[in-house]
Amino acid sequence: MMQKTLNTLIIIFLALPLAALLYLSAVKFWVYPDLLRAHFSLEFWSGLGGTYSGLTSSFALSLLMATSISLTATGLGFFFSAFLLLVPGRSTWLALSFFPYLIAPVSFGALLQTYFVRFGLSGSTGGVWIAQLLFVVPYANILLSTFWNRHIRQLYQQAITLGARPLQALSGIILPLAKPWLGLSLLQCFLISWYEYGITRLIGIGKVQTLTVGVMHYLNEANPHVAALAAILLVSPVVLLGAISYIVVGKLSLQV
Amino acid sequence: MKKWFTPLFLLVWAFSCSPDKESATSSALPESWEALEAQARGTRLTLMMWQGDPMINRYMRDFVVPAMKDTFGIELDILSGQGNIIVSTLMTEMEAGRKESQIDAIWINGETFYQLRQIKGLFGPFVDRLPNSRLIDWDNPFIHTDFQQPIEGYECPWGNVQMAWIYDSSRIPTPPADLEALELWLRANPGKFTLSNDFTGMTLLKSWLIHFAGGRDALQGPFDESKYLQSSQKLWEFVNRNKPYFWNRGESFPASLSQMHQLFASGELWFTFSNNDAEVDNKVREGLFSESSRAFVPDYGSIQNSHYLGIVAQAPNKAAAMVLCNFLISPEAQIAKLDPLNWGDGTVLSPDRLDAPWREKMSEVGERQYVPPRSALAPKALMEPDPVYMIRLFEDFRKKVLSEQ
Amino acid sequence: MKSQTRSWQFAGVLSLYLLICGVPLLAGLGYSLGYSLGLTGLLSQGFTLVHWQTLLQDTDAWRSMGYSLLVAAISMALSLSLALGVAWLHELRSQNTLRRWLLLPLAFPPLVAGFSWYYLLSPSGFLSRLAFHLGWIGGIEAFPVIVNDFPGVGLVLTHVFLVFPLFALLFMHQSAKVRMGALWQVAQSLGSKRSQFLRRVYIPLQLRKAELLIRLYAIFLIGTYEVALLLGRSSPRVMTLYITDKLGRFNLADIPQGHAMLVVYILLAGVLAFGGIKKYRIL
């Protein structure tokens, strides 16, 4: 009984923010203590096609950016993680990859900004893409390095000893085994890019309007209702993606 | 492998510190205005401005952007960024030695003007070259002087406003007219008042500082350390004495004006402020503030100031930036902006210098509903003191108010 | 000939790795260090230690560092306790519904989580309105201030919302992997009490296995920005806010100090990540 109550409480705790967003996006003139009886309105939602159409294009931009970053970073990350096995002093080199992820994105952006400006990359979608990649690739590298445990390494060596070419060994034996890791990396890298605000704001100087930048814009405009709407757009694909990948994640060893 | 790190680090550092500064580009601008307009036609222009108000954003999006495109063939992009972001963006560009900025024109006021002059970030003088600049009310000290600094053609006046207090008349029939009354009111209504830890909050503190310095003209002229120390001591005493009756017991302050507005809208605060005396009309119309909201200026006055348009020293498209400035100070654009239905921003033009039809149009602009007319507020207008006062207030507010818990 | 090509390829790939994963950070760090020492910057006047001296004497800076560490520590401790508890209950009886719900916060970027919790917890927010309608409070004033407050209740709660589910899922997974249930049965048959088992086996085992992730998330929380921006206090403020304030506020003379603090922050993150550890399992 107690456990059930506890479970319910935790589920409420987990679900409250999403409920709050849905509510806020469907109400206006929200004066205290309005709650169940309030000015409900779908005007903000219908505004998606007109007044707030900027949000729709931000959505598309974020989607494109996160997908391409996730694919590129996972590819590069896997390549580097395999390559580093050949490098003496692997752990020292790998340690470098920890840093970008450890530092708050907004600080990382502040560190990078001057170089991006110098190379003419600030204020462009390409610049933001590269900046995000510098942040995401090290993460993918770290995550995928966990895949290369002793067993996998031995398997690879064995294949080579038995005469397989490195590429053959990789595509025939290693890649199938790495599938769940690659899946997790794709998902995580997508999320990091999808959520990113600090770097995008600094390097994009507002010219690159991703969805997070849009959410902040409406927050600054003192309009919580549109901000909530934007936030739902930000959360919804991930909820869907999460539902789909639930099976993958459920099976996967979360040993990052 | 570790031995690699030191040389790598040094290399990177040497690279990062290499002096690479170059002087501003001065692509020749044509002499005649017609030629300048022709040069600007078919180009893209980037304006960076504060975008914290939906009405202002709508005015820019629905009126200015289409007009620039249709009349002058200029594609106007607007980026979000207020003073500090403008300064840090431009500084980073200059430090990185970029010859061309990402930004052409900027919306600024006194303290940003001061900072940008410090780092030579502004192009000019250019205002005299704008044909419409002859219509500006140059006799008005609130326009030709910005935070005690002569503008010298380096920024173009765009609008003129006065700070106002916004309150809900259904809750507060008579708002406190002076600081003594405010003190009494705070004790009777604890938790309903605060100020934001941003530009607007500091503007309120400036008006109090002027009051404690002796009123109206006490802080005219360049920054005076002894005057500041004397008057600010009284100011901090006043704030700290009353802080326990502030919102959240004065333990924290809203970070931005938009947060203040949201707290006011939900009824948590009973006062909010605006640097634009007409904003209350906008906010009621937007459905954010209740219809019983009103604006007023207390007896000791409030800061009146102008806001300006500047052109970045390294702007790649100075010609189009000048066309934009000239358009924004045209009677057409200024009257549209003056209308409370659009923005409600005070004009910088002198009605006497306008042709009769424009003068008539200007006088026909809709009345403000929830705030007394400008002429009634003007006698209580205070000039902006030297920008150093603002910098010091910001620092000391943190040291003497926020940290003293 | 072939081996020469090989070693060129090797060097090439290694350089590419460095270019992506090492150089940007080191270059940025070098720039900030140079800026803080007066070696670069528009208003710099040559080498000076004055900005570092100012920073060292600035109590505000140290308070902000202490506050960041404290908030991160409390958030982490609460998240871990809750996660350990939930995973233990799951071990006793499988909680598949809860497991699914635990994935939801993973869909929330910190910015959105901060925004929603602000509207839930503020005095004019959802919970306050609910309490009002239930007759528990008489109005806004009676609702406790838990946003932008000193103990940082709202801030910590939002962190817990963001971090705890991940650890709960991780601990559930680890439990399954080491067959915690079976271990508990053996311990029970040997006469061990539940508290003993939890204290001596369950908790140490879980925490040790998750050590790397715990460190990483603690450092994450020290670098909190968006959540602190919405739910934090104006003073003391967290380190990232101190830095952004100094880098982009009204006093241009403060910028080198902001860079100095940035250097301190990065070194701190490095020490916390790698300090006292010879080798991570995965390295």
CSV table of N, CA, C and O in Angstrom, one decimal, chain B residues 19-76:
chain,number,residue,atom,x,y,z
B,19,PRO,N,48.3,39.6,-32.0
B,19,PRO,CA,47.6,40.8,-32.4
B,19,PRO,C,47.2,40.8,-33.8
B,19,PRO,O,48.0,40.5,-34.7
B,20,ASP,N,45.9,41.0,-34.1
B,20,ASP,CA,45.4,40.8,-35.4
B,20,ASP,C,44.4,41.9,-35.7
B,20,ASP,O,43.5,41.8,-36.5
B,21,LYS,N,44.6,43.0,-34.9
B,21,LYS,CA,43.5,44.1,-35.1
B,21,LYS,C,43.8,44.9,-36.3
B,21,LYS,O,44.9,45.2,-36.6
B,22,GLU,N,42.7,45.2,-37.0
B,22,GLU,CA,42.9,46.1,-38.1
B,22,GLU,C,41.9,47.2,-38.0
B,22,GLU,O,40.8,47.1,-37.4
B,23,SER,N,42.2,48.3,-38.7
B,23,SER,CA,41.4,49.4,-38.5
B,23,SER,C,40.1,49.2,-39.3
B,23,SER,O,40.0,48.3,-40.2
B,24,ALA,N,39.1,50.0,-38.9
B,24,ALA,CA,37.8,49.8,-39.5
B,24,ALA,C,37.8,50.1,-41.0
B,24,ALA,O,38.6,50.9,-41.5
B,25,THR,N,37.0,49.3,-41.7
B,25,THR,CA,36.9,49.5,-43.2
B,25,THR,C,36.1,50.8,-43.4
B,25,THR,O,35.2,51.1,-42.7
B,26,SER,N,36.5,51.5,-44.4
B,26,SER,CA,35.7,52.7,-44.7
B,26,SER,C,35.4,52.7,-46.2
B,26,SER,O,35.9,53.4,-46.9
B,27,SER,N,34.5,51.7,-46.6
B,27,SER,CA,34.1,51.7,-47.9
B,27,SER,C,33.4,53.0,-48.2
B,27,SER,O,32.5,53.4,-47.5
B,28,ALA,N,33.9,53.6,-49.3
B,28,ALA,CA,33.4,55.0,-49.6
B,28,ALA,C,31.9,55.1,-49.7
B,28,ALA,O,31.3,54.3,-50.4
B,29,LEU,N,31.3,56.0,-49.0
B,29,LEU,CA,29.9,56.2,-49.1
B,29,LEU,C,29.7,57.4,-50.1
B,29,LEU,O,30.4,58.4,-50.1
B,30,PRO,N,28.7,57.2,-51.0
B,30,PRO,CA,28.5,58.3,-52.0
B,30,PRO,C,28.1,59.6,-51.3
B,30,PRO,O,27.5,59.6,-50.2
B,31,GLU,N,28.4,60.7,-52.0
B,31,GLU,CA,28.1,62.0,-51.4
B,31,GLU,C,26.6,62.3,-51.3
B,31,GLU,O,26.1,62.7,-50.3
B,32,SER,N,25.9,62.1,-52.4
B,32,SER,CA,24.5,62.5,-52.5
B,32,SER,C,23.6,61.4,-51.8
B,32,SER,O,24.0,60.2,-51.9
B,33,TRP,N,22.5,61.9,-51.3
B,33,TRP,CA,21.6,60.9,-50.6
B,33,TRP,C,21.0,60.0,-51.6
B,33,TRP,O,20.8,58.8,-51.3
B,34,GLU,N,20.7,60.5,-52.8
B,34,GLU,CA,20.1,59.7,-53.8
B,34,GLU,C,21.0,58.5,-54.2
B,34,GLU,O,20.6,57.4,-54.3
B,35,ALA,N,22.3,58.9,-54.4
B,35,ALA,CA,23.3,57.8,-54.7
B,35,ALA,C,23.4,56.8,-53.6
B,35,ALA,O,23.6,55.6,-53.8
B,36,LEU,N,23.3,57.3,-52.4
B,36,LEU,CA,23.4,56.4,-51.2
B,36,LEU,C,22.2,55.4,-51.2
B,36,LEU,O,22.4,54.2,-50.9
B,37,GLU,N,21.0,56.0,-51.4
B,37,GLU,CA,19.9,55.1,-51.5
B,37,GLU,C,20.0,54.1,-52.6
B,37,GLU,O,19.6,52.9,-52.4
B,38,ALA,N,20.6,54.5,-53.7
B,38,ALA,CA,20.7,53.6,-54.9
B,38,ALA,C,21.7,52.5,-54.5
B,38,ALA,O,21.5,51.3,-54.8
B,39,GLN,N,22.8,52.9,-53.8
B,39,GLN,CA,23.8,51.9,-53.3
B,39,GLN,C,23.2,50.9,-52.4
B,39,GLN,O,23.5,49.7,-52.4
B,40,ALA,N,22.2,51.3,-51.6
B,40,ALA,CA,21.7,50.5,-50.6
B,40,ALA,C,20.6,49.5,-51.1
B,40,ALA,O,20.3,48.4,-50.6
B,41,ARG,N,20.1,49.9,-52.3
B,41,ARG,CA,19.0,49.1,-52.9
B,41,ARG,C,19.5,47.7,-53.2
B,41,ARG,O,20.6,47.5,-53.7
B,42,GLY,N,18.6,46.7,-52.9
B,42,GLY,CA,19.0,45.3,-53.2
B,42,GLY,C,20.0,44.7,-52.3
B,42,GLY,O,20.5,43.6,-52.5
B,43,THR,N,20.2,45.3,-51.1
B,43,THR,CA,21.1,44.7,-50.2
B,43,THR,C,20.4,44.2,-48.9
B,43,THR,O,19.2,44.4,-48.8
B,44,ARG,N,21.2,43.5,-48.1
B,44,ARG,CA,20.7,43.0,-46.8
B,44,ARG,C,21.2,43.8,-45.7
B,44,ARG,O,22.4,44.2,-45.7
B,45,LEU,N,20.4,44.0,-44.7
B,45,LEU,CA,20.8,44.8,-43.5
B,45,LEU,C,20.5,44.1,-42.2
B,45,LEU,O,19.4,43.5,-42.1
B,46,THR,N,21.4,44.1,-41.3
B,46,THR,CA,21.1,43.5,-40.0
B,46,THR,C,21.0,44.5,-38.9
B,46,THR,O,22.0,45.3,-38.7
B,47,LEU,N,19.9,44.4,-38.2
B,47,LEU,CA,19.7,45.3,-37.0
B,47,LEU,C,19.7,44.5,-35.8
B,47,LEU,O,18.9,43.5,-35.7
B,48,MET,N,20.4,44.8,-34.8
B,48,MET,CA,20.3,44.1,-33.5
B,48,MET,C,19.6,45.0,-32.5
B,48,MET,O,20.0,46.2,-32.3
B,49,MET,N,18.6,44.5,-31.9
B,49,MET,CA,17.8,45.3,-31.0
B,49,MET,C,17.2,44.4,-29.8
B,49,MET,O,17.0,43.2,-30.0
B,50,TRP,N,16.8,45.1,-28.8
B,50,TRP,CA,16.1,44.4,-27.7
B,50,TRP,C,14.8,44.0,-28.2
B,50,TRP,O,14.1,44.7,-28.9
B,51,GLN,N,14.4,42.7,-28.0
B,51,GLN,CA,13.1,42.2,-28.5
B,51,GLN,C,12.3,41.7,-27.4
B,51,GLN,O,11.6,40.7,-27.5
B,52,GLY,N,12.3,42.4,-26.3
B,52,GLY,CA,11.5,41.9,-25.1
B,52,GLY,C,10.1,42.4,-25.1
B,52,GLY,O,9.4,42.2,-24.1
B,53,ASP,N,9.6,42.9,-26.1
B,53,ASP,CA,8.2,43.4,-26.1
B,53,ASP,C,7.5,43.1,-27.4
B,53,ASP,O,7.9,43.5,-28.5
B,54,PRO,N,6.4,42.3,-27.3
B,54,PRO,CA,5.7,41.9,-28.5
B,54,PRO,C,5.2,43.0,-29.4
B,54,PRO,O,5.1,42.9,-30.6
B,55,MET,N,4.7,44.1,-28.7
B,55,MET,CA,4.2,45.2,-29.5
B,55,MET,C,5.3,45.8,-30.4
B,55,MET,O,5.1,46.1,-31.5
B,56,ILE,N,6.5,46.0,-29.7
B,56,ILE,CA,7.6,46.6,-30.5
B,56,ILE,C,8.0,45.6,-31.6
B,56,ILE,O,8.2,46.0,-32.8
B,57,ASN,N,8.0,44.3,-31.3
B,57,ASN,CA,8.4,43.4,-32.3
B,57,ASN,C,7.4,43.4,-33.5
B,57,ASN,O,7.8,43.2,-34.6
B,58,ARG,N,6.2,43.6,-33.1
B,58,ARG,CA,5.1,43.6,-34.2
B,58,ARG,C,5.3,44.8,-35.0
B,58,ARG,O,5.2,44.8,-36.3
B,59,TYR,N,5.6,46.0,-34.4
B,59,TYR,CA,5.8,47.2,-35.2
B,59,TYR,C,7.0,47.0,-36.2
B,59,TYR,O,6.9,47.4,-37.3
B,60,MET,N,8.0,46.4,-35.7
B,60,MET,CA,9.2,46.2,-36.6
B,60,MET,C,8.8,45.2,-37.7
B,60,MET,O,9.1,45.4,-38.9
B,61,ARG,N,8.2,44.1,-37.3
B,61,ARG,CA,7.9,43.0,-38.3
B,61,ARG,C,6.8,43.4,-39.3
B,61,ARG,O,7.0,43.2,-40.5
B,62,ASP,N,5.8,44.1,-38.8
B,62,ASP,CA,4.7,44.3,-39.7
B,62,ASP,C,4.7,45.7,-40.4
B,62,ASP,O,4.1,45.9,-41.4
B,63,PHE,N,5.5,46.6,-39.8
B,63,PHE,CA,5.5,48.0,-40.5
B,63,PHE,C,6.9,48.3,-41.1
B,63,PHE,O,7.0,48.6,-42.3
B,64,VAL,N,8.0,48.1,-40.3
B,64,VAL,CA,9.3,48.6,-40.7
B,64,VAL,C,9.9,47.6,-41.8
B,64,VAL,O,10.3,48.1,-42.8
B,65,VAL,N,9.8,46.3,-41.5
B,65,VAL,CA,10.5,45.4,-42.4
B,65,VAL,C,9.8,45.5,-43.8
B,65,VAL,O,10.5,45.6,-44.8
B,66,PRO,N,8.5,45.4,-43.9
B,66,PRO,CA,7.9,45.5,-45.3
B,66,PRO,C,8.2,46.9,-45.9
B,66,PRO,O,8.4,46.9,-47.1
B,67,ALA,N,8.2,48.0,-45.1
B,67,ALA,CA,8.4,49.3,-45.7
B,67,ALA,C,9.9,49.3,-46.3
B,67,ALA,O,10.1,49.9,-47.4
B,68,MET,N,10.8,48.8,-45.6
B,68,MET,CA,12.2,48.8,-46.0
B,68,MET,C,12.3,48.0,-47.3
B,68,MET,O,13.1,48.4,-48.2
B,69,LYS,N,11.6,47.0,-47.4
B,69,LYS,CA,11.7,46.1,-48.6
B,69,LYS,C,11.0,46.8,-49.8
B,69,LYS,O,11.6,46.9,-50.9
B,70,ASP,N,9.7,47.3,-49.6
B,70,ASP,CA,9.0,47.8,-50.7
B,70,ASP,C,9.5,49.2,-51.1
B,70,ASP,O,9.5,49.4,-52.3
B,71,THR,N,9.8,50.0,-50.2
B,71,THR,CA,10.2,51.4,-50.6
B,71,THR,C,11.7,51.5,-51.0
B,71,THR,O,12.0,52.2,-51.9
B,72,PHE,N,12.5,50.8,-50.3
B,72,PHE,CA,14.0,51.0,-50.5
B,72,PHE,C,14.7,49.7,-51.0
B,72,PHE,O,15.9,49.8,-51.3
B,73,GLY,N,13.9,48.6,-51.2
B,73,GLY,CA,14.6,47.4,-51.7
B,73,GLY,C,15.6,46.8,-50.8
B,73,GLY,O,16.6,46.2,-51.2
B,74,ILE,N,15.4,47.1,-49.5
B,74,ILE,CA,16.4,46.6,-48.5
B,74,ILE,C,15.8,45.4,-47.7
B,74,ILE,O,14.7,45.6,-47.1
B,75,GLU,N,16.5,44.3,-47.6
B,75,GLU,CA,16.0,43.2,-46.8
B,75,GLU,C,16.5,43.4,-45.4
B,75,GLU,O,17.7,43.3,-45.1
B,76,LEU,N,15.6,43.6,-44.5
B,76,LEU,CA,16.0,43.9,-43.1
B,76,LEU,C,15.9,42.7,-42.2
B,76,LEU,O,14.8,42.1,-42.0
